[in-house]
Amino acid sequence: MKVPLILGILLVSIRYSIQREEKTETAAAVTDDGEEQHGHLSAKEVRDLVEESERSTKDEEAEEEERPVQLPARDVEELRERTVKEKKCSKKCAKNAQCVKGKCRCKKGFTWSKRRRQCVRRGRRCSKKCVKNARCVRGRCRCRRGFRWNRAKRQCLKRRRLPGVRWFKVGKGTACEHKNVTLHCRGRRVIRVFYAVYGRRNKHTCAIGKPVKTTRCRAKNSKKLVVKSCDGRRQCNLKASNGVFGDPCKGTFKYLTVIYGCRRPCVRNAFFNGNVCKCKKGYRGNGFRRCSKKKMGRNVEEEERRDVSDDEGLEINEDELERA
């Protein structure tokens, strides 16, 4: 169907071109031989002929322009794609995103995160399906929060909370250099230090009108000193100074930051192992409530060796009974 259509269009265009050439030749002959044909045609008639030829050529050109041009299918698809790409988005797209068909879409290798509200790089997929209560993280199966991997059962089991561990308060204390900070817990709770740093980790804390040369400054023994002086007490007072913690970075104004919690105190004959209160060796019970001394179990061998006594209080030896 395409071949005869193309041939027909070519024949029509050739015919119109031949007609134009003939008309232009006649008009030129009239203008050139005007003096010779002066006796046959008047000046007005010559002008009318020229004007008619110009009008006819203009009408033919207008008809050709009005005719619809049929393009091939590939060209039509390319034009559609260009028009779609030229559509602009109403809002500016987020990072790692581009405007497609008037909508913001993540680029190749990225996916949309509802929680972060941005395009995040896609992680590696796991080769196998993860077990129950587990999810794929960077190409590996990891147990979800609150679960722990059990090698024997080959599955994620729920973590057991140790009895008696209750953190009622988590506080934070900050003191600039040459100043004091007080840590305290209400009631019968005692202090448990989680984090302590003496130095400088940012440009905002205790930095107004003070020299700040570096933000990577930290005393190595800061947490040990704070734990030694405050852990297990109801109230503690600390001084942020180079005399206590040393000078990790000279020429920089430093500060002390402590993050602590308030826990239940351990009872007598118990100690805190970093997580719970445990009874000492030779005692049993809950370290937060009561630790009682263990009772010695019965020794059967010693009982057999003992002498057998009757109701009257007479002591009789087993060896003598055998001899009798």
Coordinates of C-alpha atoms in Angstrom, one line a residue:
M1 CA 0.0 0.0 0.0
K2 CA 2.8 2.4 0.7
V3 CA 4.5 2.0 -2.7
P4 CA 1.5 3.1 -4.9
L5 CA 0.8 6.0 -2.6
I6 CA 4.4 7.3 -2.9
L7 CA 4.3 6.9 -6.7
G8 CA 1.0 8.8 -7.0
I9 CA 2.4 11.7 -4.9
L10 CA 5.5 11.8 -7.1
L11 CA 3.4 11.9 -10.4
V12 CA 1.2 14.7 -9.0
S13 CA 4.2 16.8 -7.9
I14 CA 5.8 16.4 -11.4
R15 CA 2.6 17.4 -13.2
Y16 CA 2.3 20.6 -11.1
S17 CA 5.9 21.5 -11.7
I18 CA 5.5 21.2 -15.5
Q19 CA 2.4 23.4 -15.4
R20 CA 4.3 26.1 -13.4
E21 CA 7.2 26.1 -16.0
E22 CA 4.8 26.5 -18.9
K23 CA 3.0 29.4 -17.3
T24 CA 6.2 31.2 -16.3
E25 CA 7.5 30.8 -20.0
T26 CA 4.3 32.3 -21.4
A27 CA 4.5 35.3 -19.0
A28 CA 8.1 35.9 -19.9
A29 CA 7.4 35.7 -23.6
V30 CA 4.6 38.2 -23.2
T31 CA 6.8 40.7 -21.3
D32 CA 9.8 40.3 -23.6
D33 CA 7.8 40.5 -26.9
G34 CA 5.5 43.3 -25.7
E35 CA 6.7 45.6 -28.4
E36 CA 6.1 43.0 -31.1
Q37 CA 2.6 42.1 -29.8
H38 CA 1.7 45.7 -29.1
G39 CA -0.6 45.8 -32.1
H40 CA -2.4 42.6 -31.0
L41 CA -2.7 43.1 -27.1
S42 CA -3.1 46.2 -25.0
A43 CA -1.1 47.0 -21.8
K44 CA -4.1 46.3 -19.5
E45 CA -4.6 42.8 -21.0
V46 CA -0.9 42.0 -20.5
R47 CA -1.1 43.1 -16.8
D48 CA -4.2 41.0 -16.3
L49 CA -2.5 37.9 -17.7
V50 CA 0.6 38.3 -15.4
E51 CA -1.6 38.8 -12.3
E52 CA -3.7 35.7 -13.1
S53 CA -0.6 33.6 -13.5
E54 CA 0.7 34.8 -10.1
R55 CA -2.6 34.2 -8.4
S56 CA -2.8 30.6 -9.8
T57 CA 0.7 29.8 -8.5
K58 CA -0.2 31.1 -5.0
D59 CA -3.4 29.1 -4.9
E60 CA -1.6 25.9 -5.9
E61 CA 1.0 26.5 -3.2
A62 CA -1.7 27.1 -0.5
E63 CA -3.5 23.9 -1.5
E64 CA -0.3 21.9 -1.2
E65 CA 0.4 23.3 2.3
E66 CA -3.2 22.6 3.5
R67 CA -2.9 18.9 2.4
P68 CA -2.1 16.6 5.4
V69 CA 1.4 15.0 5.3
Q70 CA 1.5 11.3 6.3
L71 CA 4.6 10.5 8.3
P72 CA 6.0 7.0 8.9
A73 CA 5.2 5.2 12.2
R74 CA 8.7 5.6 13.6
D75 CA 8.7 9.4 13.2
V76 CA 5.3 9.6 14.8
E77 CA 6.5 7.7 17.9
E78 CA 9.6 9.9 18.2
L79 CA 7.5 13.0 18.1
R80 CA 5.2 11.6 20.8
E81 CA 8.2 10.8 23.0
R82 CA 9.6 14.3 22.6
T83 CA 6.3 16.0 23.5
V84 CA 6.0 13.8 26.6
K85 CA 9.6 14.6 27.7
E86 CA 9.0 18.3 27.2
K87 CA 6.1 18.2 29.8
K88 CA 7.4 20.0 32.9
C89 CA 6.7 18.9 36.5
S90 CA 4.8 21.3 38.7
K91 CA 7.3 20.9 41.6
K92 CA 11.1 20.5 41.7
C93 CA 12.0 16.8 41.9
A94 CA 13.9 15.4 44.9
K95 CA 17.5 14.3 44.8
N96 CA 18.3 11.3 42.5
A97 CA 15.0 11.8 40.7
Q98 CA 14.0 13.2 37.2
C99 CA 10.8 14.5 35.5
V100 CA 9.1 11.9 33.3
K101 CA 5.7 12.5 31.7
G102 CA 5.1 15.4 34.0
K103 CA 5.8 13.3 37.1
C104 CA 9.0 12.9 39.3
R105 CA 10.5 9.4 39.0
C106 CA 13.5 7.9 40.7
K107 CA 16.6 7.3 38.5
K108 CA 17.9 3.9 37.6
G109 CA 19.3 2.1 40.6
F110 CA 17.2 4.1 43.1
T111 CA 13.8 3.4 44.8
W112 CA 11.4 5.7 46.7
S113 CA 11.4 5.5 50.5
K114 CA 8.2 6.6 52.2
R115 CA 9.9 7.0 55.6
R116 CA 12.7 9.2 54.3
R117 CA 10.6 10.9 51.6
Q118 CA 13.4 10.6 49.0
C119 CA 15.0 8.3 46.5
V120 CA 17.3 5.8 48.2
R121 CA 19.9 3.5 46.5
R122 CA 18.6 0.0 46.0
G123 CA 20.3 -2.6 48.2
R124 CA 21.5 -6.0 47.1
R125 CA 18.9 -8.7 47.0
C126 CA 19.2 -11.9 49.0
S127 CA 19.8 -15.1 47.1
K128 CA 17.4 -17.1 49.2
K129 CA 14.1 -16.3 50.9
C130 CA 14.6 -15.1 54.5
V131 CA 13.1 -17.1 57.4
K132 CA 10.3 -15.9 59.6
N133 CA 10.9 -12.7 61.6
A134 CA 13.9 -11.8 59.4
R135 CA 14.4 -9.4 56.5
C136 CA 17.0 -8.8 53.8
V137 CA 19.6 -6.1 54.6
R138 CA 22.4 -5.4 52.0
G139 CA 22.2 -8.9 50.5
R140 CA 22.0 -10.8 53.9
C141 CA 19.1 -12.0 56.1
R142 CA 19.0 -10.3 59.5
C143 CA 16.6 -10.8 62.4
R144 CA 14.1 -8.1 63.1
R145 CA 14.3 -5.9 66.2
G146 CA 13.4 -7.8 69.3
F147 CA 14.5 -11.2 67.8
R148 CA 17.8 -13.2 67.9
W149 CA 19.3 -15.9 65.7
N150 CA 19.3 -19.4 67.2
R151 CA 21.8 -21.7 65.6
A152 CA 20.3 -24.9 66.9
K153 CA 16.8 -24.2 65.7
R154 CA 18.0 -22.2 62.6
Q155 CA 15.4 -19.5 63.1
C156 CA 14.9 -16.0 64.7
L157 CA 13.5 -16.4 68.2
K158 CA 12.1 -13.6 70.4
R159 CA 14.6 -12.2 72.9
R160 CA 13.9 -12.9 76.6
R161 CA 14.0 -9.8 78.8
L162 CA 16.0 -10.3 81.9
P163 CA 13.9 -9.8 85.1
G164 CA 14.3 -6.7 87.2
V165 CA 15.9 -4.5 84.6
R166 CA 14.0 -1.2 84.4
W167 CA 15.4 2.1 83.4
F168 CA 13.1 4.8 84.7
K169 CA 15.1 7.9 83.5
V170 CA 17.8 8.7 81.0
G171 CA 19.4 12.1 81.5
K172 CA 22.1 14.2 80.0
G173 CA 24.6 16.6 81.6
T174 CA 26.9 19.1 80.0
A175 CA 29.5 21.4 81.5
C176 CA 31.9 23.9 79.8
E177 CA 35.6 23.9 80.8
H178 CA 36.3 25.0 84.4
K179 CA 32.7 24.5 85.4
N180 CA 30.8 21.7 87.3
V181 CA 27.9 19.4 86.4
T182 CA 25.7 17.5 88.9
L183 CA 24.1 14.1 88.1
H184 CA 21.3 12.9 90.4
C185 CA 18.5 10.3 90.5
R186 CA 15.2 10.5 92.4
G187 CA 14.1 8.1 95.1
R188 CA 16.2 5.1 95.7
R189 CA 17.5 4.9 92.1
V190 CA 21.3 5.0 91.4
I191 CA 23.3 6.3 88.5
R192 CA 24.4 4.2 85.6
V193 CA 26.7 5.9 83.1
F194 CA 26.3 5.1 79.4
Y195 CA 28.5 7.7 77.7
A196 CA 31.0 10.3 78.8
V197 CA 33.3 12.5 76.7
Y198 CA 35.7 15.4 77.7
G199 CA 37.0 17.3 74.7
R200 CA 35.2 18.8 71.6
R201 CA 33.0 17.0 69.1
N202 CA 31.2 20.0 67.4
K203 CA 31.4 23.8 66.8
H204 CA 28.3 24.8 68.7
T205 CA 28.6 23.7 72.3
C206 CA 30.4 26.1 74.6
A207 CA 31.9 27.9 71.6
I208 CA 30.7 31.5 71.8
G209 CA 33.8 33.8 71.9
K210 CA 36.1 30.8 72.6
P211 CA 39.0 29.4 70.5
V212 CA 38.0 26.3 68.5
K213 CA 40.9 24.8 66.4
T214 CA 39.6 21.2 66.0
T215 CA 36.4 19.2 66.5
R216 CA 38.1 15.8 66.8
C217 CA 39.3 16.0 70.3
R218 CA 38.5 13.4 73.0
A219 CA 40.1 12.3 76.3
K220 CA 40.7 8.5 76.3
N221 CA 40.0 8.0 80.0
S222 CA 37.0 10.3 80.3
K223 CA 34.3 7.5 80.6
K224 CA 36.4 5.4 83.1
L225 CA 36.9 8.4 85.4
V226 CA 33.1 9.3 85.3
V227 CA 32.1 5.7 85.9
K228 CA 34.5 5.3 88.8
S229 CA 33.3 8.5 90.5
C230 CA 29.5 8.3 89.7
D231 CA 28.3 4.8 88.9
G232 CA 26.1 3.3 91.6
R233 CA 25.5 6.6 93.5
R234 CA 22.4 8.6 93.9
Q235 CA 24.1 12.0 93.3
C236 CA 27.5 12.9 91.8
N237 CA 29.3 16.2 91.1
L238 CA 31.9 16.4 88.3
K239 CA 34.3 19.2 87.3
A240 CA 35.3 19.7 83.6
S241 CA 38.9 20.6 83.8
N242 CA 42.3 19.5 82.4
G243 CA 43.5 18.6 85.9
V244 CA 40.9 15.8 86.1
F245 CA 40.8 14.4 82.5
G246 CA 44.0 15.8 81.0
D247 CA 44.4 18.1 78.0
P248 CA 43.7 16.1 74.8
C249 CA 43.9 19.2 72.5
K250 CA 45.8 22.4 73.4
G251 CA 44.5 25.7 72.4
T252 CA 40.9 24.5 72.1
F253 CA 38.1 25.3 74.6
K254 CA 36.6 21.9 75.7
Y255 CA 33.5 20.7 77.5
L256 CA 32.2 17.6 79.3
T257 CA 29.1 15.6 78.2
V258 CA 27.6 12.7 80.2
I259 CA 24.6 10.6 79.3
Y260 CA 23.3 8.5 82.2
G261 CA 20.3 6.5 83.4
C262 CA 18.7 5.7 86.8
R263 CA 18.4 2.1 87.8
R264 CA 17.2 0.1 90.8
P265 CA 19.9 -0.4 93.4
C266 CA 21.3 -3.9 94.1
V267 CA 20.6 -5.5 97.5
R268 CA 23.1 -6.8 100.0
N269 CA 25.4 -9.7 98.8
A270 CA 24.7 -8.7 95.1
F271 CA 26.7 -6.9 92.4
F272 CA 25.9 -5.1 89.1
N273 CA 27.4 -6.9 86.1
G274 CA 26.6 -4.1 83.6
N275 CA 23.1 -5.2 82.8
V276 CA 21.4 -6.8 85.9
C277 CA 22.1 -7.3 89.6
K278 CA 23.4 -10.8 90.4
C279 CA 23.8 -12.5 93.7
K280 CA 27.4 -13.3 94.8
K281 CA 28.9 -16.8 94.9
G282 CA 27.2 -18.9 97.5
Y283 CA 23.9 -16.9 97.4
R284 CA 20.8 -17.2 95.3
G285 CA 17.8 -15.1 94.4
N286 CA 17.1 -11.8 92.6
G287 CA 19.8 -9.3 93.0
F288 CA 17.3 -6.4 92.9
R289 CA 15.1 -8.0 95.7
R290 CA 16.9 -10.5 98.0
C291 CA 20.0 -12.7 98.0
S292 CA 19.8 -15.6 100.5
K293 CA 22.5 -18.1 101.4
K294 CA 22.4 -21.4 99.6
K295 CA 21.5 -24.5 101.7
M296 CA 24.0 -27.3 101.6
G297 CA 22.5 -30.5 100.1
R298 CA 22.3 -33.9 101.9
N299 CA 25.3 -36.2 101.6
V300 CA 24.1 -39.8 101.3
E301 CA 27.6 -41.3 101.8
E302 CA 28.1 -39.5 105.1
E303 CA 24.7 -40.7 106.4
E304 CA 25.5 -44.3 105.5
R305 CA 28.8 -44.1 107.4
R306 CA 27.1 -42.7 110.5
D307 CA 26.2 -45.1 113.3
V308 CA 22.7 -46.4 113.4
S309 CA 20.9 -45.4 116.7
D310 CA 17.8 -47.1 118.2
D311 CA 15.0 -45.4 120.1
E312 CA 16.6 -45.9 123.4
G313 CA 19.8 -44.0 122.4
L314 CA 22.0 -47.1 122.1
E315 CA 24.6 -46.8 119.4
I316 CA 25.1 -49.9 117.3
N317 CA 27.7 -50.3 114.7
E318 CA 26.9 -52.0 111.4
D319 CA 30.2 -54.0 111.4
E320 CA 29.3 -55.5 114.8
L321 CA 25.9 -56.5 113.6
E322 CA 27.4 -58.4 110.7
R323 CA 29.8 -60.2 113.0
A324 CA 26.9 -61.2 115.3

